[in-house]
Short mmCIF file of C-alpha atoms in Angstrom, two decimals:
data_model
loop_
_atom_site.label_atom_id
_atom_site.label_comp_id
_atom_site.label_asym_id
_atom_site.label_seq_id
_atom_site.Cartn_x
_atom_site.Cartn_y
_atom_site.Cartn_z
CA UNK A 1 -16.00 11.04 -4.65
CA UNK A 2 -18.02 8.66 -2.56
CA UNK A 3 -17.53 4.92 -2.90
CA UNK A 4 -18.58 1.80 -1.07
CA UNK A 5 -16.09 -0.92 -0.18
CA UNK A 6 -16.20 -4.12 1.83
CA UNK A 7 -13.64 -4.73 4.57
CA UNK A 8 -13.14 -7.57 7.01
CA UNK A 9 -14.54 -6.58 10.41
CA UNK A 10 -11.11 -6.76 12.05
CA UNK A 11 -9.59 -4.34 9.51
CA UNK A 12 -12.52 -1.95 9.89
CA UNK A 13 -12.24 -1.99 13.69
CA UNK A 14 -8.48 -1.37 13.59
CA UNK A 15 -8.96 1.46 11.11
CA UNK A 16 -11.65 3.04 13.29
CA UNK A 17 -9.39 2.87 16.32
CA UNK A 18 -6.43 4.35 14.44
CA UNK A 19 -8.50 7.18 12.97
CA UNK A 20 -9.74 8.03 16.45
CA UNK A 21 -6.21 7.84 17.88
CA UNK A 22 -4.89 10.15 15.15
CA UNK A 23 -7.86 12.49 15.42
CA UNK A 24 -8.80 12.20 11.75
CA UNK A 25 -11.87 11.01 9.94
CA UNK A 26 -12.22 7.51 8.56
CA UNK A 27 -12.26 8.96 5.05
CA UNK A 28 -9.01 10.83 5.66
CA UNK A 29 -7.38 7.69 7.06
CA UNK A 30 -8.43 5.60 4.05
CA UNK A 31 -7.29 8.36 1.67
CA UNK A 32 -3.86 8.57 3.31
CA UNK A 33 -3.50 4.79 3.34
CA UNK A 34 -4.42 4.47 -0.32
CA UNK A 35 -2.07 7.31 -1.28
CA UNK A 36 0.80 5.58 0.54
CA UNK A 37 -0.01 2.28 -1.18
CA UNK A 38 -0.13 3.93 -4.61
CA UNK A 39 3.14 5.76 -4.00
CA UNK A 40 4.85 2.53 -2.94
CA UNK A 41 3.48 0.70 -5.97
CA UNK A 42 4.69 3.48 -8.27
CA UNK A 43 8.21 3.23 -6.77
CA UNK A 44 8.18 -0.50 -7.44
CA UNK A 45 7.29 0.16 -11.08
CA UNK A 46 10.13 2.68 -11.39
CA UNK A 47 12.64 0.26 -9.88
CA UNK A 48 11.41 -2.47 -12.20
CA UNK A 49 11.87 -0.24 -15.25
CA UNK A 50 15.35 0.82 -14.11
CA UNK A 51 16.28 -2.82 -13.60
CA UNK A 52 15.18 -3.55 -17.18
CA UNK A 53 17.33 -0.71 -18.51
CA UNK A 54 20.41 -1.73 -16.53
CA UNK A 55 19.98 -5.35 -17.53
CA UNK A 56 20.57 -4.23 -21.13
CA UNK A 57 22.97 -1.31 -20.60
CA UNK A 58 26.23 -1.06 -18.68
CA UNK A 59 26.01 0.72 -15.34
CA UNK A 60 29.77 1.32 -15.29
CA UNK A 61 30.97 4.84 -14.80
CA UNK A 62 32.99 6.29 -17.67
CA UNK A 63 36.68 5.94 -16.70
CA UNK A 64 37.46 9.60 -17.42
CA UNK A 65 34.50 10.77 -15.34
CA UNK A 66 35.50 8.43 -12.51
CA UNK A 67 39.05 9.86 -12.54
CA UNK A 68 37.71 13.43 -12.48
CA UNK A 69 35.46 12.63 -9.52
CA UNK A 70 38.30 10.97 -7.65
CA UNK A 71 40.58 13.95 -8.30
CA UNK A 72 37.96 16.34 -6.88
CA UNK A 73 37.74 14.53 -3.53
CA UNK A 74 40.59 16.45 -1.83
CA UNK A 75 38.74 19.69 -2.56
CA UNK A 76 35.48 18.49 -1.01
CA UNK A 77 34.58 19.96 2.39
CA UNK A 78 33.52 16.91 4.37
#
């Protein structure tokens, strides 16, 4: 999809230089940058939702499960 955006001259010039340095097109650079931004933003939303859950629920490990994990340590091949 084609779209038109406005960028400050300094950002445009840096992007042009980076695209040239990486040997990719401007469109590919902008696509990769936007994908990285969206992925980071999505992680922030996930962390926020997890924080909401753990604010209401205990994050403690069940004592029996903790004991079983501890007992299995000598058998682990570190």
